[in-house]
mmCIF file of C-alpha atoms in Angstrom:
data_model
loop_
_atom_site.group_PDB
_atom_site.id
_atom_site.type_symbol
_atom_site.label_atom_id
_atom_site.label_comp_id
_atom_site.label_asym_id
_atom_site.label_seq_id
_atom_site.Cartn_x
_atom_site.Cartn_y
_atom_site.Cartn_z
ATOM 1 C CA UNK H 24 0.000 0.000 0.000
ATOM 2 C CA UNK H 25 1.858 3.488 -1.325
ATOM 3 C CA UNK H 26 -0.198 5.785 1.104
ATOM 4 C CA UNK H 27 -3.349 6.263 2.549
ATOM 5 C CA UNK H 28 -5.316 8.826 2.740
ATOM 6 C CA UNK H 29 -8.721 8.546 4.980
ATOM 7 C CA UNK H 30 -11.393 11.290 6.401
ATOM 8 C CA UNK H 31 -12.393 9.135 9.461
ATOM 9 C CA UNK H 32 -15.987 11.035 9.784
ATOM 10 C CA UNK H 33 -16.435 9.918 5.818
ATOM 11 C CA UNK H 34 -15.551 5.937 6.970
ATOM 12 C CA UNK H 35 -17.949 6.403 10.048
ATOM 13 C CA UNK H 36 -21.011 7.628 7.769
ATOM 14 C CA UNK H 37 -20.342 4.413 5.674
ATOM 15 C CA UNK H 38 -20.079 2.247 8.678
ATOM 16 C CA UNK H 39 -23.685 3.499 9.678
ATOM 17 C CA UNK H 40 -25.149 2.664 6.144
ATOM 18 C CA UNK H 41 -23.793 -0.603 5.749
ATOM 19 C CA UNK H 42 -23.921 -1.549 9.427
ATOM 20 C CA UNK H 43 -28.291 -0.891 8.094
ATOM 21 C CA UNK H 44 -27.695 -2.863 5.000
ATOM 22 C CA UNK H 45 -26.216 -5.833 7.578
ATOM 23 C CA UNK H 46 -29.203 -5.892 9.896
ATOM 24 C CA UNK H 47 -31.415 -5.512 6.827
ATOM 25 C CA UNK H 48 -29.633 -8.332 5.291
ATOM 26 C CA UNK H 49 -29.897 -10.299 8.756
ATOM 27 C CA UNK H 50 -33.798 -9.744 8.880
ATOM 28 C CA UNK H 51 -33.874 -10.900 5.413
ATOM 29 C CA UNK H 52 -32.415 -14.086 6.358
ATOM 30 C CA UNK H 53 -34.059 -14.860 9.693
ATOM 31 C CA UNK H 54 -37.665 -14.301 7.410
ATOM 32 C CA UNK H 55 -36.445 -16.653 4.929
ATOM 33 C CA UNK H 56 -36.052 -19.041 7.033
ATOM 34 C CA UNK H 57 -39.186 -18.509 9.278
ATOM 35 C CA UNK H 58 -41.005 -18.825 5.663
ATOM 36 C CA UNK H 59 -39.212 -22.413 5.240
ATOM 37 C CA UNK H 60 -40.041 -23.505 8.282
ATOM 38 C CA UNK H 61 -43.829 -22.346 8.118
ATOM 39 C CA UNK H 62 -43.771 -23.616 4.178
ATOM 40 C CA UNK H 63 -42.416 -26.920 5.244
ATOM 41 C CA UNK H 64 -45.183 -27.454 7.866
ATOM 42 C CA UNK H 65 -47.983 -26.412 5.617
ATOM 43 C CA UNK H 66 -46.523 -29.150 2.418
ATOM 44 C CA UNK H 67 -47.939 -31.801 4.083
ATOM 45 C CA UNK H 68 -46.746 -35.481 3.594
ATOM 46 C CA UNK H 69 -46.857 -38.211 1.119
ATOM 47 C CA UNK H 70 -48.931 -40.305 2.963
ATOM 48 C CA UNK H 71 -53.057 -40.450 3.099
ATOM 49 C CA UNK H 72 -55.489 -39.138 5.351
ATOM 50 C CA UNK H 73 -54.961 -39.301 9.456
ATOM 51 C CA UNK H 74 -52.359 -41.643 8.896
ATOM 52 C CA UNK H 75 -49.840 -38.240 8.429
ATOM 53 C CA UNK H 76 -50.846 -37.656 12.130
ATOM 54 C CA UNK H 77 -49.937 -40.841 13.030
ATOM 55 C CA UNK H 78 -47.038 -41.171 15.720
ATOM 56 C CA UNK H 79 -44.382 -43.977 14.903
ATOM 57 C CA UNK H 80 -43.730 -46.949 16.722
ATOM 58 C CA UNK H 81 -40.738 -48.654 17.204
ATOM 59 C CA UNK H 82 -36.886 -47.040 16.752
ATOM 60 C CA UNK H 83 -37.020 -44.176 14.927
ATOM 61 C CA UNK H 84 -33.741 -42.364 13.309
ATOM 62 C CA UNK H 85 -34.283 -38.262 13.991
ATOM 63 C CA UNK H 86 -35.049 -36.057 10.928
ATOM 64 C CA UNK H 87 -32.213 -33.739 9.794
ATOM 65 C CA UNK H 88 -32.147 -30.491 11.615
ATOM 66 C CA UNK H 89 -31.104 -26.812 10.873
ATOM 67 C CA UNK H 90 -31.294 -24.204 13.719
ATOM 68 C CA UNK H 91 -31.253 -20.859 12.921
ATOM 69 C CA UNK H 92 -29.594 -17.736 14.824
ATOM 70 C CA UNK H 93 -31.500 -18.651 18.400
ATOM 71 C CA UNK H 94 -30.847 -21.951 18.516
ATOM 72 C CA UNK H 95 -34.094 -23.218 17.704
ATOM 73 C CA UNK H 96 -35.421 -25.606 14.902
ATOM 74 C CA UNK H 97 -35.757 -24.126 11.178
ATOM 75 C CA UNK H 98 -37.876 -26.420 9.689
ATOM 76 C CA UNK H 99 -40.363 -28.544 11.437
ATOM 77 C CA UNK H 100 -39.985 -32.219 12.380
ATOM 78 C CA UNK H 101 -42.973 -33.351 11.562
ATOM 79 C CA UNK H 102 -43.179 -32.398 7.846
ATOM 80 C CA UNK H 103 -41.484 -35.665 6.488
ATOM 81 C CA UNK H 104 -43.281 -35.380 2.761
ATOM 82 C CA UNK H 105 -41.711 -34.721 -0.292
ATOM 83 C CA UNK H 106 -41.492 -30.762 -0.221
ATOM 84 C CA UNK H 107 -40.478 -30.137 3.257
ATOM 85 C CA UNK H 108 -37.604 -32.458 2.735
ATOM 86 C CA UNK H 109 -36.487 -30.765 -0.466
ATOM 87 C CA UNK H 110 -37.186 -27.283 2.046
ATOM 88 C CA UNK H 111 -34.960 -28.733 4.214
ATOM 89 C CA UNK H 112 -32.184 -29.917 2.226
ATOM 90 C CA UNK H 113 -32.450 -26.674 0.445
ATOM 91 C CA UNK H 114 -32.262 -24.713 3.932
ATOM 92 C CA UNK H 115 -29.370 -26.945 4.729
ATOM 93 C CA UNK H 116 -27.414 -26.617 1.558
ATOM 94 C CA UNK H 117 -27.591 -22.544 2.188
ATOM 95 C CA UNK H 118 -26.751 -22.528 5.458
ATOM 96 C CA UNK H 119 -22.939 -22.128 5.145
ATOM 97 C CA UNK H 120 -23.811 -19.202 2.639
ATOM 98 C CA UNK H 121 -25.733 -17.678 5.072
ATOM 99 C CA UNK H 122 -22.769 -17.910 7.516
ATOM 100 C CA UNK H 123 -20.186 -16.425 5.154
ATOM 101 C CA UNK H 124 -22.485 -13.528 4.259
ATOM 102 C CA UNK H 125 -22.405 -12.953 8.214
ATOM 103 C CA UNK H 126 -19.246 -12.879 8.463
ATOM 104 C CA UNK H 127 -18.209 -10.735 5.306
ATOM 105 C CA UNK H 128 -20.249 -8.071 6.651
ATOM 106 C CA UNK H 129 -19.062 -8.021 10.159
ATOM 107 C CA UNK H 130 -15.506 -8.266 8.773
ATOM 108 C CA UNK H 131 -15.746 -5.550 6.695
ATOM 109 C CA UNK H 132 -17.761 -3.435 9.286
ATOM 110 C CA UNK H 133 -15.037 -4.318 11.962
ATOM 111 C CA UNK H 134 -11.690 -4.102 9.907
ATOM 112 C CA UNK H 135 -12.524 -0.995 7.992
ATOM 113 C CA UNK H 136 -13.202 0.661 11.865
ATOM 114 C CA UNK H 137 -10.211 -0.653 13.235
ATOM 115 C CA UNK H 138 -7.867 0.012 9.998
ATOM 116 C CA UNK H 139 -9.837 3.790 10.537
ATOM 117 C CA UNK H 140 -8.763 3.788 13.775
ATOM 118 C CA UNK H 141 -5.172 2.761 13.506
ATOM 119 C CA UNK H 142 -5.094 4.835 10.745
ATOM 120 C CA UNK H 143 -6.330 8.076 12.636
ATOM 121 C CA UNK H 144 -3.644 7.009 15.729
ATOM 122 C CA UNK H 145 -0.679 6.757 12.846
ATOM 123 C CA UNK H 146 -0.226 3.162 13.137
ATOM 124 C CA UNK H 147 -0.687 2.641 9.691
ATOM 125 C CA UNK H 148 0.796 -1.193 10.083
ATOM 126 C CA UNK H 149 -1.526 -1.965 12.204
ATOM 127 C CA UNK H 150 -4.413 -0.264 10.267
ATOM 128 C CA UNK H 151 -2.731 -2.360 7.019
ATOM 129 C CA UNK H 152 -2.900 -5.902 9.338
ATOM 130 C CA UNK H 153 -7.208 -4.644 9.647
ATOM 131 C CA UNK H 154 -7.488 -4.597 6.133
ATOM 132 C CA UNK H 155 -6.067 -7.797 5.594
ATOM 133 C CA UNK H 156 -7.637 -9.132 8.376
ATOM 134 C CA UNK H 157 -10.753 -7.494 7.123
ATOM 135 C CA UNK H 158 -10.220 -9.137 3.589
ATOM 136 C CA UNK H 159 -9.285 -12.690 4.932
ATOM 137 C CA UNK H 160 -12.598 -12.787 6.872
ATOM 138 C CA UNK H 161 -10.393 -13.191 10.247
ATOM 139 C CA UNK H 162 -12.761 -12.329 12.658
ATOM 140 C CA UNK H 163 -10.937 -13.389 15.338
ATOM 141 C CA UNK H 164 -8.397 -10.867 14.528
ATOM 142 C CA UNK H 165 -10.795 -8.017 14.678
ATOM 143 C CA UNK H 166 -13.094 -9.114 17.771
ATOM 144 C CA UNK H 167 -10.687 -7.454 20.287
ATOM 145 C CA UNK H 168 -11.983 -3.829 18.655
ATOM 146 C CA UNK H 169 -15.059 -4.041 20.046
ATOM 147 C CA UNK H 170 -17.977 -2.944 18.374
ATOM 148 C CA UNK H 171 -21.663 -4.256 18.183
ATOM 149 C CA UNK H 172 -21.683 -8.315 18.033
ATOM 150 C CA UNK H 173 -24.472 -10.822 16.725
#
């Protein structure tokens, strides 16, 4: 990098925008995902009349599972037909997507605040290791900054 040149209140009006586009993005997700689990319940099963309500008998192997930001269950266990299983594997497929997207934003949020920051205290190494950090999605490297965590 030949030389920087940053206006610090610029970078924080930036921050604020895309920090809205995150939790936008975030909200997106979470109703996705609320709208699989709801569409999965409502599909229904392959299998005729009350004998859907039917509990099993016998061993039973559990149903995959995806849990979302709280912890709790995506997609419904009972919805075993056809379309909630391809909801599911869908939901599944997309969840490391879903992840990096996280994590993209926060590291860019995070490094470009803590390369600003370095920056503004005339490290400029140390604001050059946050924008690598920031590009390598190394959260780990910009947690200590502090900030606003999911």
């Amino acid at each position: 990098m030949a030389s920087w040149d940053i206006q610090p209140q610029g970078v924080q009006g930036q921050l604020k925008v895309v920090g809205t586009h995150a939790e936008d993005l975030g909200d997106a997700l979470s109703t996705l995902l609320a709208d699989l689990k709801e569409a999965a319940g409502a599909a229904g099963t392959a299998v005729l009349g009350s004998q859907a309500a039917t509990l099993p008998h016998g061993p039973v192997m559990p149903g995959p599972t995806l849990n979302g930001p709280t912890g709790a269950s995506v997609l419904s266990q009972r919805s075993t037909g056809p379309v909630a299983a391809a909801l599911v594997a869908y939901a599944k497929g997309r969840s490391n997507d879903f992840t990096a997207m996280a994590d993209r934003c926060q590291a860019a949020v995070l490094g470009a605040a803590k390369a600003t920051n370095e920056y503004v205290q005339g490290d400029l190494e140390a604001a050059k290791n946050a924008q690598s950090a920031a590009g390598n999605v190394q959260l780990d490297a910009l947690k200590d900054f502090g900030g606003k965590q999911r």
